[in-house]
Short mmCIF file of C-alpha atoms in Angstrom, two decimals:
data_model
loop_
_atom_site.label_atom_id
_atom_site.label_comp_id
_atom_site.label_asym_id
_atom_site.label_seq_id
_atom_site.Cartn_x
_atom_site.Cartn_y
_atom_site.Cartn_z
CA MET I 273 -6.38 8.95 -5.83
CA ILE I 274 -8.09 12.00 -4.33
CA ARG I 275 -8.49 15.24 -6.32
CA LEU I 276 -9.76 18.61 -5.09
CA VAL I 277 -11.07 20.64 -8.02
CA ASN I 278 -11.74 24.38 -7.67
CA ILE I 279 -13.16 23.99 -4.16
CA SER I 280 -14.58 26.93 -2.29
CA LYS I 281 -15.69 26.75 1.40
CA HIS I 282 -17.16 29.05 4.00
CA ASN I 283 -17.09 28.49 7.76
CA GLY I 284 -19.64 30.96 9.00
CA ARG I 285 -18.40 34.33 7.75
CA GLN I 286 -14.87 33.05 7.19
CA LEU I 287 -13.92 32.14 3.58
CA VAL I 288 -11.59 29.12 4.05
CA PHE I 289 -11.00 28.09 0.42
CA ILE I 290 -11.42 30.08 -2.79
CA GLU I 291 -11.33 27.95 -6.03
CA ALA I 292 -8.48 25.89 -4.58
CA SER I 293 -7.15 22.75 -6.34
CA ALA I 294 -4.73 19.98 -5.29
CA ALA I 295 -4.30 16.19 -5.75
CA LEU I 296 -3.01 13.24 -3.73
CA GLN I 297 -1.48 10.63 -5.97
CA LYS I 298 -0.48 7.06 -5.33
CA GLY I 299 2.72 6.70 -3.36
CA GLU I 300 2.84 10.41 -2.29
CA LYS I 301 3.44 11.29 1.34
CA VAL I 302 2.19 14.78 1.75
CA GLY I 303 2.62 17.29 4.63
CA LEU I 304 -0.33 19.60 4.94
CA VAL I 305 0.89 22.95 6.37
CA GLY I 306 -0.57 26.35 7.08
CA PRO I 307 -1.21 28.74 10.06
CA ASN I 308 -3.70 27.79 12.81
CA GLY I 309 -7.23 28.19 11.54
CA ALA I 310 -6.18 28.01 7.88
CA GLY I 311 -8.50 25.08 7.23
CA LYS I 312 -6.35 21.90 7.51
CA THR I 313 -8.93 19.92 9.45
CA THR I 314 -11.79 21.22 7.18
CA LEU I 315 -9.81 19.90 4.16
CA PHE I 316 -9.51 16.47 5.71
CA ARG I 317 -13.18 16.44 6.54
CA MET I 318 -14.04 17.28 2.89
CA MET I 319 -11.72 14.48 1.68
CA THR I 320 -13.65 12.02 3.74
CA HIS I 321 -16.95 13.53 2.70
CA GLU I 322 -17.80 14.43 6.34
CA GLU I 323 -18.26 17.94 4.93
CA GLU I 324 -18.89 19.02 1.39
CA PRO I 325 -17.39 22.07 -0.41
CA ASP I 326 -19.81 24.95 -1.17
CA GLU I 327 -18.43 24.87 -4.77
CA GLY I 328 -16.17 22.64 -6.70
CA GLN I 329 -15.65 18.83 -6.35
CA VAL I 330 -13.75 16.34 -4.17
CA LEU I 331 -13.16 13.24 -6.33
CA VAL I 332 -12.02 9.94 -4.81
CA ASP I 333 -11.10 7.13 -7.23
CA ARG I 334 -13.46 4.15 -7.28
CA GLY I 335 -12.65 1.45 -4.81
CA VAL I 336 -10.06 3.46 -2.86
CA SER I 337 -10.22 2.92 0.93
CA VAL I 338 -9.60 5.93 3.13
CA GLY I 339 -8.56 5.97 6.83
CA PHE I 340 -8.82 9.21 8.75
CA PHE I 341 -7.21 9.83 12.20
CA SER I 342 -8.44 12.99 13.88
CA GLN I 343 -7.89 14.47 17.41
CA ASP I 344 -11.63 13.81 18.13
CA VAL I 345 -11.47 10.12 19.05
CA GLY I 346 -15.01 9.76 20.52
CA GLU I 347 -16.08 7.42 23.27
CA MET I 348 -14.18 4.10 23.89
CA ALA I 349 -15.13 1.68 26.63
CA GLY I 350 -16.03 -1.89 27.33
CA ARG I 351 -13.44 -3.56 25.07
CA SER I 352 -9.66 -4.15 25.25
CA ALA I 353 -7.27 -1.93 23.39
CA VAL I 354 -6.42 -4.90 21.11
CA ALA I 355 -10.11 -5.50 20.28
CA GLU I 356 -10.67 -1.73 19.62
CA VAL I 357 -7.71 -1.65 17.22
CA MET I 358 -8.85 -4.87 15.43
CA GLU I 359 -12.23 -3.30 14.96
CA GLY I 360 -10.70 -0.93 12.40
CA ALA I 361 -9.31 -3.69 10.26
CA GLY I 362 -12.17 -3.52 7.76
CA ALA I 363 -13.70 -6.68 6.27
CA VAL I 364 -11.62 -9.06 8.34
CA ALA I 365 -12.96 -7.47 11.56
CA GLU I 366 -16.54 -8.03 10.41
CA VAL I 367 -15.82 -11.60 9.48
CA GLY I 368 -14.09 -12.10 12.89
CA ALA I 369 -17.18 -10.71 14.66
CA GLU I 370 -19.42 -13.16 12.85
CA LEU I 371 -17.06 -16.05 13.72
CA ALA I 372 -17.26 -15.13 17.42
CA LEU I 373 -21.05 -15.10 17.22
CA LEU I 374 -21.13 -18.48 15.54
CA GLU I 375 -18.82 -19.91 18.17
CA ALA I 376 -21.16 -18.73 20.86
CA ALA I 377 -24.18 -20.12 18.93
CA MET I 378 -22.54 -23.64 18.78
CA ALA I 379 -22.26 -23.64 22.56
CA ASP I 380 -25.82 -22.43 23.09
CA PRO I 381 -28.18 -25.26 24.16
CA GLU I 382 -31.18 -23.31 22.97
CA GLN I 383 -29.91 -23.41 19.38
CA ILE I 384 -29.13 -27.13 19.31
CA GLY I 385 -31.87 -27.61 16.63
CA GLU I 386 -29.97 -25.37 14.23
CA LEU I 387 -26.54 -26.83 14.97
CA ASP I 388 -25.96 -28.36 11.53
CA SER I 389 -26.61 -25.08 9.73
CA ILE I 390 -24.54 -23.17 12.27
CA ILE I 391 -21.57 -25.57 11.83
CA GLU I 392 -21.88 -25.28 8.01
CA ARG I 393 -21.83 -21.49 8.18
CA PHE I 394 -18.97 -21.59 10.73
CA GLY I 395 -16.87 -23.52 8.23
CA GLU I 396 -17.53 -21.03 5.49
CA VAL I 397 -16.82 -17.95 7.68
CA GLN I 398 -13.67 -19.61 9.18
CA ALA I 399 -12.32 -20.21 5.68
CA ARG I 400 -12.92 -16.61 4.70
CA PHE I 401 -11.38 -15.41 8.04
CA GLU I 402 -8.24 -17.49 7.34
CA GLU I 403 -8.07 -16.27 3.74
CA LEU I 404 -8.12 -12.57 4.98
CA GLY I 405 -5.24 -13.31 7.45
CA GLY I 406 -7.61 -13.07 10.41
CA TYR I 407 -5.63 -15.44 12.65
CA ALA I 408 -2.55 -13.18 12.31
CA LEU I 409 -4.69 -10.09 13.14
CA ASP I 410 -4.31 -10.25 16.88
CA GLY I 411 -0.52 -10.45 16.59
CA LYS I 412 -0.42 -7.59 14.19
CA ALA I 413 -2.69 -5.46 16.47
CA ARG I 414 -0.36 -6.15 19.38
CA GLU I 415 2.71 -5.29 17.23
CA VAL I 416 1.20 -1.89 16.39
CA LEU I 417 0.18 -1.21 20.02
CA ASP I 418 3.63 -2.24 21.21
CA GLY I 419 5.16 0.27 18.75
CA LEU I 420 2.81 2.93 20.17
CA GLY I 421 4.13 2.25 23.73
CA PHE I 422 1.45 -0.10 25.16
CA SER I 423 2.38 -2.67 27.76
CA GLN I 424 0.75 -6.15 27.54
CA GLU I 425 -1.42 -5.20 30.47
CA MET I 426 -2.64 -2.00 28.84
CA MET I 427 -3.39 -3.97 25.59
CA ASP I 428 -5.72 -6.38 27.39
CA GLY I 429 -7.27 -3.87 29.78
CA ASP I 430 -10.51 -1.94 29.30
CA VAL I 431 -9.77 0.89 26.84
CA GLY I 432 -12.32 3.05 28.78
CA LYS I 433 -9.91 3.31 31.75
CA LEU I 434 -7.13 4.80 29.59
CA SER I 435 -6.37 8.62 29.60
CA GLY I 436 -7.33 10.76 26.52
CA GLY I 437 -3.77 10.64 25.19
CA TRP I 438 -3.67 6.83 25.27
CA LYS I 439 -7.15 6.60 23.64
CA MET I 440 -5.70 8.68 20.82
CA ARG I 441 -2.95 6.15 20.40
CA VAL I 442 -5.60 3.39 20.21
CA ALA I 443 -7.46 5.35 17.48
CA LEU I 444 -4.20 5.87 15.60
CA GLY I 445 -3.42 2.15 15.90
CA ARG I 446 -6.77 1.27 14.35
CA ILE I 447 -5.89 3.28 11.20
CA LEU I 448 -2.40 1.81 11.04
CA LEU I 449 -3.65 -1.77 11.28
CA MET I 450 -6.27 -1.10 8.69
CA ARG I 451 -3.51 -0.08 6.15
CA PRO I 452 -6.02 1.70 3.84
CA ASP I 453 -5.04 2.89 0.32
CA VAL I 454 -5.06 6.44 1.59
CA MET I 455 -4.21 7.55 5.19
CA LEU I 456 -5.23 11.07 6.33
CA LEU I 457 -3.55 11.78 9.67
CA ASP I 458 -4.34 14.97 11.64
CA GLU I 459 -1.50 15.52 14.18
CA PRO I 460 -0.55 11.86 14.68
CA SER I 461 2.63 12.93 16.54
CA ASN I 462 0.66 14.51 19.38
CA HIS I 463 0.65 12.54 22.70
CA LEU I 464 3.50 10.24 21.46
CA ASP I 465 6.76 9.88 23.31
CA LEU I 466 10.12 9.83 21.49
CA GLU I 467 10.26 6.04 21.11
CA SER I 468 6.76 5.79 19.75
CA LEU I 469 7.32 8.74 17.46
CA ILE I 470 10.37 7.08 15.87
CA TRP I 471 8.54 3.76 15.55
CA LEU I 472 5.71 5.56 13.68
CA GLU I 473 8.18 7.27 11.45
CA GLN I 474 9.59 3.83 10.43
CA PHE I 475 6.07 2.41 10.04
CA LEU I 476 5.04 5.23 7.67
CA ALA I 477 8.26 4.99 5.75
CA GLY I 478 7.35 1.33 4.93
CA TYR I 479 3.67 2.11 4.16
CA ASP I 480 3.07 1.84 0.36
CA GLY I 481 -0.21 3.77 0.24
CA ALA I 482 -0.79 7.51 -0.19
CA LEU I 483 -0.50 9.67 2.90
CA MET I 484 -1.52 13.23 3.87
CA MET I 485 -0.78 14.47 7.37
CA THR I 486 -0.35 17.48 9.58
CA SER I 487 2.23 17.60 12.34
CA HIS I 488 3.91 20.15 14.61
CA ASP I 489 7.06 18.14 14.68
CA ARG I 490 9.44 19.24 11.91
CA ALA I 491 11.88 16.31 12.34
CA PHE I 492 9.00 13.85 11.98
CA MET I 493 7.76 15.64 8.88
CA ASN I 494 11.17 15.66 7.32
CA ARG I 495 11.62 11.92 7.78
CA VAL I 496 8.23 10.97 6.35
CA ILE I 497 7.00 13.34 3.59
CA ASN I 498 8.06 13.90 0.04
CA LYS I 499 5.68 16.70 -0.85
CA VAL I 500 4.13 19.73 0.92
CA VAL I 501 0.72 21.27 0.30
CA GLU I 502 0.40 24.67 1.86
CA ILE I 503 -2.93 26.32 2.74
CA ASP I 504 -2.58 30.10 2.77
CA GLY I 505 -5.26 32.75 2.17
CA GLY I 506 -7.77 30.25 0.76
CA SER I 507 -5.48 28.73 -1.85
CA LEU I 508 -3.53 25.47 -2.02
CA THR I 509 0.11 25.47 -3.25
CA SER I 510 2.16 22.35 -3.82
CA PHE I 511 5.98 21.99 -3.21
CA SER I 512 7.93 18.80 -4.08
CA GLY I 513 10.30 17.75 -1.32
CA ASP I 514 10.45 17.61 2.48
CA TYR I 515 9.56 20.29 5.02
CA GLU I 516 13.15 21.68 4.96
CA PHE I 517 12.91 22.19 1.22
CA TYR I 518 9.45 23.78 1.53
CA GLU I 519 10.81 26.36 4.01
CA GLN I 520 13.75 27.24 1.73
CA GLN I 521 11.47 27.37 -1.33
CA ARG I 522 8.88 29.54 0.47
CA ALA I 523 11.56 31.99 1.68
CA LEU I 524 13.00 32.19 -1.84
CA ASN I 525 9.56 32.80 -3.38
CA GLU I 526 8.95 35.58 -0.80
CA ARG I 527 12.25 37.30 -1.65
CA HIS I 528 11.42 37.15 -5.41
CA GLN I 529 7.92 38.53 -4.79
CA GLN I 530 9.31 41.27 -2.51
CA ALA I 531 11.82 42.28 -5.20
CA GLN I 532 9.15 42.30 -7.86
CA PHE I 533 6.89 44.39 -5.58
CA GLU I 534 9.65 46.94 -4.87
CA ARG I 535 10.61 47.23 -8.64
CA GLN I 536 6.99 47.82 -9.56
CA GLN I 537 6.51 50.34 -6.66
CA ALA I 538 9.60 52.31 -7.85
CA MET I 539 8.17 52.26 -11.47
CA LEU I 540 4.78 53.42 -10.28
CA ALA I 541 6.24 56.14 -8.18
CA LYS I 542 8.18 57.48 -11.18
CA GLU I 543 5.06 57.41 -13.43
CA ILE I 544 2.85 59.02 -10.77
CA ASN I 545 5.51 61.72 -10.20
CA PHE I 546 5.56 62.50 -13.97
CA ILE I 547 1.70 62.69 -14.02
CA GLU I 548 1.63 65.03 -10.99
CA ARG I 549 4.29 67.30 -12.48
CA PHE I 550 2.87 67.67 -15.98
CA LYS I 551 -0.93 67.18 -15.54
CA ALA I 552 -1.55 70.98 -15.65
CA ARG I 553 0.56 71.59 -18.79
CA ALA I 554 -1.34 71.47 -22.03
CA SER I 555 1.88 70.63 -23.90
CA HIS I 556 2.17 67.30 -22.00
CA ALA I 557 -1.55 66.43 -22.06
CA THR I 558 -1.18 63.51 -24.48
CA GLN I 559 1.79 61.95 -22.56
CA VAL I 560 0.00 62.38 -19.24
CA GLN I 561 -3.18 60.69 -20.60
CA SER I 562 -1.14 57.85 -22.15
CA ARG I 563 0.62 57.19 -18.75
CA VAL I 564 -2.65 57.31 -16.78
CA LYS I 565 -4.14 54.66 -19.14
CA LYS I 566 -0.96 52.59 -18.85
CA LEU I 567 -1.18 52.59 -15.00
CA ASP I 568 -4.83 51.55 -15.15
CA LYS I 569 -3.94 48.42 -17.12
CA ILE I 570 -0.98 47.29 -14.99
CA ASP I 571 -1.44 44.06 -12.94
CA ARG I 572 -0.38 45.11 -9.41
CA VAL I 573 2.12 42.89 -7.64
CA GLU I 574 1.11 42.20 -4.06
CA PRO I 575 3.74 42.24 -1.33
CA PRO I 576 4.40 38.77 0.13
CA LYS I 577 2.12 37.82 3.03
CA ARG I 578 4.10 38.10 6.22
CA ARG I 579 3.30 35.50 8.88
CA GLN I 580 2.87 37.18 12.14
CA ALA I 581 5.94 36.16 14.19
CA MET I 582 6.02 36.10 17.90
CA ALA I 583 9.20 37.07 19.76
CA PHE I 584 9.50 35.65 23.29
CA GLU I 585 11.98 37.65 25.30
CA PHE I 586 13.50 36.67 28.62
CA ARG I 587 14.25 39.58 30.89
CA GLN I 588 17.62 39.26 32.69
CA ALA I 589 17.26 37.01 35.71
CA PRO I 590 19.40 37.37 38.86
CA ARG I 591 22.42 34.98 38.90
CA SER I 592 22.10 31.85 40.97
CA GLY I 593 24.82 29.98 42.86
CA ASP I 594 26.96 27.45 40.95
CA ASP I 595 25.18 24.43 42.39
CA VAL I 596 21.53 24.74 41.28
CA ALA I 597 19.93 21.46 42.30
CA ASN I 598 21.40 18.62 44.35
CA LEU I 599 19.82 15.18 44.84
CA ARG I 600 21.45 12.86 47.28
CA GLY I 601 20.49 9.23 48.02
CA VAL I 602 16.93 9.75 46.66
CA HIS I 603 14.50 6.84 46.96
CA LYS I 604 11.05 6.99 45.31
CA ARG I 605 8.43 4.42 44.71
CA TYR I 606 4.76 4.42 43.68
CA GLY I 607 3.05 1.38 45.26
CA GLY I 608 5.15 -1.61 44.54
CA ARG I 609 7.02 0.09 41.63
CA VAL I 610 10.49 1.41 42.47
CA ILE I 611 11.26 4.56 40.50
CA TYR I 612 14.59 5.58 42.14
CA ASP I 613 16.76 3.59 44.53
CA GLY I 614 19.57 5.89 45.85
CA LEU I 615 19.68 8.46 43.04
CA ASP I 616 22.50 11.08 43.14
CA LEU I 617 22.44 14.05 40.76
CA LEU I 618 23.97 17.56 40.73
CA VAL I 619 22.71 20.21 38.26
CA ARG I 620 25.15 23.14 37.91
CA ARG I 621 24.65 26.70 36.73
CA ARG I 622 24.13 27.20 32.95
CA GLU I 623 23.73 23.49 32.29
CA ARG I 624 20.90 22.61 29.95
CA CYS I 625 20.01 19.05 30.97
CA CYS I 626 17.53 17.04 28.83
CA VAL I 627 16.05 14.01 30.54
CA LEU I 628 15.61 10.88 28.40
CA GLY I 629 14.12 7.48 29.44
CA VAL I 630 11.49 4.96 28.35
CA ASN I 631 7.86 5.27 29.57
CA GLY I 632 7.70 4.86 33.28
CA ALA I 633 11.50 5.50 33.81
CA GLY I 634 10.62 8.48 35.97
CA LYS I 635 11.27 11.54 33.82
CA SER I 636 8.31 13.64 35.14
CA THR I 637 8.94 12.29 38.67
CA LEU I 638 12.54 13.65 38.55
CA LEU I 639 11.24 17.07 37.60
CA LYS I 640 8.57 17.02 40.30
CA LEU I 641 11.20 16.07 42.97
CA VAL I 642 13.36 19.01 41.89
CA VAL I 643 10.53 21.57 42.04
CA GLY I 644 9.07 20.17 45.22
CA ALA I 645 5.86 18.93 43.61
CA ALA I 646 6.76 15.41 44.93
CA GLU I 647 8.67 14.36 48.02
CA PRO I 648 11.37 11.63 48.11
CA ASP I 649 10.64 8.61 50.29
CA ALA I 650 14.25 8.91 51.52
CA GLY I 651 17.31 11.08 50.69
CA SER I 652 17.39 14.83 50.07
CA VAL I 653 16.65 17.36 47.31
CA THR I 654 18.18 20.82 47.82
CA LEU I 655 18.27 23.92 45.67
CA GLY I 656 21.32 26.18 45.62
CA ALA I 657 21.74 29.84 46.66
CA SER I 658 19.66 32.48 44.89
CA VAL I 659 17.81 29.92 42.72
CA LYS I 660 14.60 31.35 41.29
CA MET I 661 12.59 28.64 39.58
CA GLY I 662 10.09 28.60 36.72
CA TYR I 663 8.18 25.23 36.26
CA PHE I 664 6.18 24.22 33.22
CA ALA I 665 4.14 21.10 34.15
CA GLN I 666 2.21 19.01 31.64
CA HIS I 667 -1.03 19.50 33.56
CA ALA I 668 -0.44 23.26 34.09
CA MET I 669 -2.85 24.19 31.30
CA ASP I 670 -5.70 22.20 33.04
CA LEU I 671 -5.35 24.51 36.10
CA LEU I 672 -6.26 27.75 34.16
CA ASP I 673 -9.68 29.15 35.27
CA GLY I 674 -11.92 28.87 32.24
CA GLN I 675 -14.06 31.75 33.35
CA ARG I 676 -11.18 34.27 33.41
CA THR I 677 -9.89 36.06 30.35
CA VAL I 678 -6.24 35.95 29.25
CA PHE I 679 -5.72 39.48 30.64
CA GLU I 680 -7.51 38.65 33.95
CA THR I 681 -5.36 35.56 34.33
CA LEU I 682 -2.18 37.63 34.06
CA ALA I 683 -3.59 40.44 36.29
CA ASP I 684 -4.55 37.89 38.94
CA ALA I 685 -0.98 36.47 38.94
CA PHE I 686 0.71 39.89 39.00
CA PRO I 687 -1.59 42.34 40.82
CA LEU I 688 1.06 45.05 41.18
CA ALA I 689 1.95 45.13 37.45
CA ASP I 690 0.67 48.02 35.37
CA GLN I 691 -1.82 47.33 32.41
CA GLY I 692 0.74 48.30 29.82
CA SER I 693 3.34 45.83 30.91
CA LEU I 694 0.82 42.96 31.07
CA ARG I 695 -0.55 43.78 27.61
CA ALA I 696 3.04 43.91 26.30
CA LEU I 697 3.68 40.49 27.89
CA ALA I 698 0.48 39.03 26.33
CA GLY I 699 1.55 40.49 22.92
CA GLY I 700 4.99 38.93 23.20
CA PHE I 701 3.33 35.60 23.55
CA GLY I 702 1.01 35.99 20.57
CA PHE I 703 -2.11 37.51 22.12
CA SER I 704 -3.19 40.56 20.17
CA ARG I 705 -5.30 43.43 21.56
CA ASP I 706 -8.62 41.59 21.06
CA GLU I 707 -7.29 38.12 21.98
CA VAL I 708 -6.43 39.20 25.62
CA GLU I 709 -10.17 39.36 26.18
CA LYS I 710 -10.75 35.71 25.22
CA SER I 711 -11.76 33.49 28.08
CA CYS I 712 -9.34 30.61 28.92
CA ARG I 713 -12.21 28.14 28.29
CA VAL I 714 -12.10 28.79 24.48
CA LEU I 715 -8.34 28.79 24.12
CA SER I 716 -6.69 26.12 21.92
CA GLY I 717 -4.05 23.87 23.45
CA GLY I 718 -1.27 25.93 21.92
CA GLU I 719 -2.81 29.24 23.27
CA LYS I 720 -3.03 27.76 26.74
CA ALA I 721 0.63 26.64 26.62
CA ARG I 722 1.68 30.16 25.59
CA LEU I 723 -0.32 31.72 28.43
CA VAL I 724 1.23 29.40 31.00
CA MET I 725 4.67 30.30 29.64
CA ALA I 726 3.86 34.06 29.95
CA LEU I 727 2.89 33.45 33.58
CA MET I 728 6.08 31.57 34.21
CA LEU I 729 8.40 34.08 32.60
CA TYR I 730 7.07 37.52 33.56
CA ASP I 731 9.06 37.56 36.77
CA PRO I 732 12.21 36.01 35.26
CA PRO I 733 13.48 32.76 36.71
CA ASN I 734 17.19 31.61 36.53
CA PHE I 735 16.26 27.92 36.65
CA LEU I 736 13.69 26.58 34.15
CA VAL I 737 12.18 23.16 34.68
CA LEU I 738 10.11 22.25 31.67
CA ASP I 739 7.94 19.06 31.25
CA GLU I 740 7.07 18.72 27.54
CA PRO I 741 6.82 22.47 26.84
CA THR I 742 6.32 22.04 23.13
CA ASN I 743 3.18 19.89 23.25
CA HIS I 744 0.37 21.71 21.34
CA LEU I 745 2.74 24.40 19.93
CA ASP I 746 2.84 24.77 16.17
CA ILE I 747 6.19 24.79 14.34
CA ALA I 748 6.50 28.59 14.09
CA THR I 749 5.81 29.05 17.86
CA LYS I 750 8.33 26.28 18.68
CA GLU I 751 10.97 28.07 16.56
CA MET I 752 10.30 31.34 18.54
CA LEU I 753 10.61 29.43 21.86
CA VAL I 754 13.89 27.73 20.82
CA ALA I 755 15.31 31.14 19.70
CA ALA I 756 14.35 32.69 23.07
CA LEU I 757 15.65 29.81 25.19
CA SER I 758 18.92 29.87 23.22
CA GLU I 759 19.48 33.41 24.65
CA PHE I 760 18.48 32.35 28.20
CA GLU I 761 21.47 32.65 30.44
CA GLY I 762 20.10 30.52 33.34
CA THR I 763 19.93 26.79 33.92
CA MET I 764 17.48 24.33 32.37
CA LEU I 765 16.19 20.83 33.25
CA PHE I 766 13.69 19.56 30.68
CA VAL I 767 11.81 16.67 29.19
CA SER I 768 10.73 16.82 25.49
CA HIS I 769 9.93 14.42 22.68
CA ASP I 770 10.76 17.11 20.05
CA ARG I 771 14.16 16.22 18.57
CA HIS I 772 14.70 19.71 17.13
CA PHE I 773 14.07 21.21 20.59
CA LEU I 774 16.39 18.65 22.24
CA ALA I 775 19.26 19.16 19.74
CA ALA I 776 19.03 22.92 19.80
CA LEU I 777 19.01 23.49 23.53
CA SER I 778 20.70 20.65 25.49
CA ASN I 779 24.35 20.55 26.56
CA ARG I 780 23.96 17.54 28.85
CA VAL I 781 21.89 14.47 28.61
CA LEU I 782 20.56 12.46 31.63
CA GLU I 783 19.37 9.05 30.53
CA LEU I 784 17.26 7.29 33.24
CA THR I 785 17.74 3.48 33.27
CA PRO I 786 16.94 0.73 35.79
CA GLU I 787 20.64 0.82 36.78
CA GLY I 788 20.58 4.51 37.50
CA ILE I 789 21.37 7.75 35.55
CA HIS I 790 23.73 7.55 32.60
CA GLN I 791 25.12 11.00 31.94
CA TYR I 792 26.44 12.35 28.60
CA GLY I 793 28.13 15.69 28.10
CA GLY I 794 27.61 17.64 24.92
CA GLY I 795 23.90 17.43 24.42
CA TYR I 796 21.38 15.38 22.42
CA THR I 797 23.22 15.47 19.03
CA GLU I 798 26.33 14.01 20.72
CA TYR I 799 24.27 11.51 22.57
CA VAL I 800 22.79 10.19 19.27
CA ALA I 801 26.31 10.01 17.71
CA ARG I 802 27.76 8.19 20.74
CA THR I 803 25.00 5.68 21.32
CA GLY I 804 23.83 5.20 17.72
CA ARG I 805 20.14 5.62 18.76
CA GLU I 806 17.78 8.53 19.07
CA ALA I 807 15.92 7.31 22.18
CA PRO I 808 16.70 4.95 25.09
CA GLY I 809 13.99 2.50 24.15
CA LEU I 810 15.49 1.78 20.70
CA HIS I 811 18.27 -0.69 19.93
CA ALA I 812 21.42 0.78 18.37
#
């Protein structure tokens, strides 16, 4: 349906693609993968002809409709979320807009002289609207928005009053309602909670068009895709299968290439050694010349490209008391909405508690109460003996000073630390020698998240409170974080919509419900097995 034929593309001085080719066929669900900055968004923009390749062709089959969801949603205001989603429904939305104008014209006294022609046109347009399923459109739009976590009030309210994350859900809903022949989705799993993510998974599983998407959520990718296209070093490589298979195949290919490289290096060393030993001897001149010519003709095997891996390391934290956080008879409300009514909870040392609950259940509020960022209306929240807390808040990245560099931010936080230890800290969180001089203003979401973690972990805590710590992190960085947190010997209380993160790290589940907290021992995997559902908002 879409073919990329020998495309080359520059972004400034950077060569993004070099004679790269790939295809998206009918029924394929493709995961587009590659390191940050490899050109994933550029590829999408070329497939929608927002950009053109410098060389080569992007061919889209005649009559194929393409829907593109990107992180740049633009301005939205003045209409309801439902109306904004319906706007993306293509021809039926245009017909619906004309129908609304004709309805207004029929009620306009100034147009009474043209009423007969207006009524005639209204009949034609109404028939076309019905034929296109227009009267079912409002219901379908509401169904999509409901799946993406919208309340009825939010659906009918002004979209301009929504936060950036909710506007992204509206933009995604527009593409989903449109159901084009080809969907191009750039990070559709960002800004979604667990329930919405699982709903989207099921929606895409039932979608019969072609799909290409990027996502930092490996569980989501595994459930949706049946092919991977990897961007690496300017080329495009296809792998049949899900993300898990791609990882295994890539590792296998790397091992093969490394073995080939080592065999060739051993052979070259042997040949070069012979040439060096005998080049001065006239008796071996012919053999030496023959081997020199042979070496000149050999195609050199390159060693496999090693992705730069970060290694987060937690320094040993002092031990806390056995009771880490104790909430007794906690009441909390916002306006007329009751969040907690007599909540009791004890978090003990070395527990790794993940907090689950539908939107508005009070997940972030619980974390804020524990860290002291919010006060209970009644009841008590106490921390145990020798508890040293590290708190990662969703809004923490917004508090970074855009004028300060990465290094200056670390130095401001730890004025007594020496330069070497701060540079080592920055390096451990993926900031190379040059990158520590970048100002916070130009950092990506993932880079900001890594910097906030570095600030939190330099002076090691023994109680980590994490509110969506994996938002904006790519898959490789998440893996490093999971590996590091697996070694962490303190206590954790966290909220996350990443199922891999939940399953790898939790040993206790706190499910927030209107009746109170339901507690499950054994972690997220056991919770799913016992309840038969992956999230509280889903029916078993």
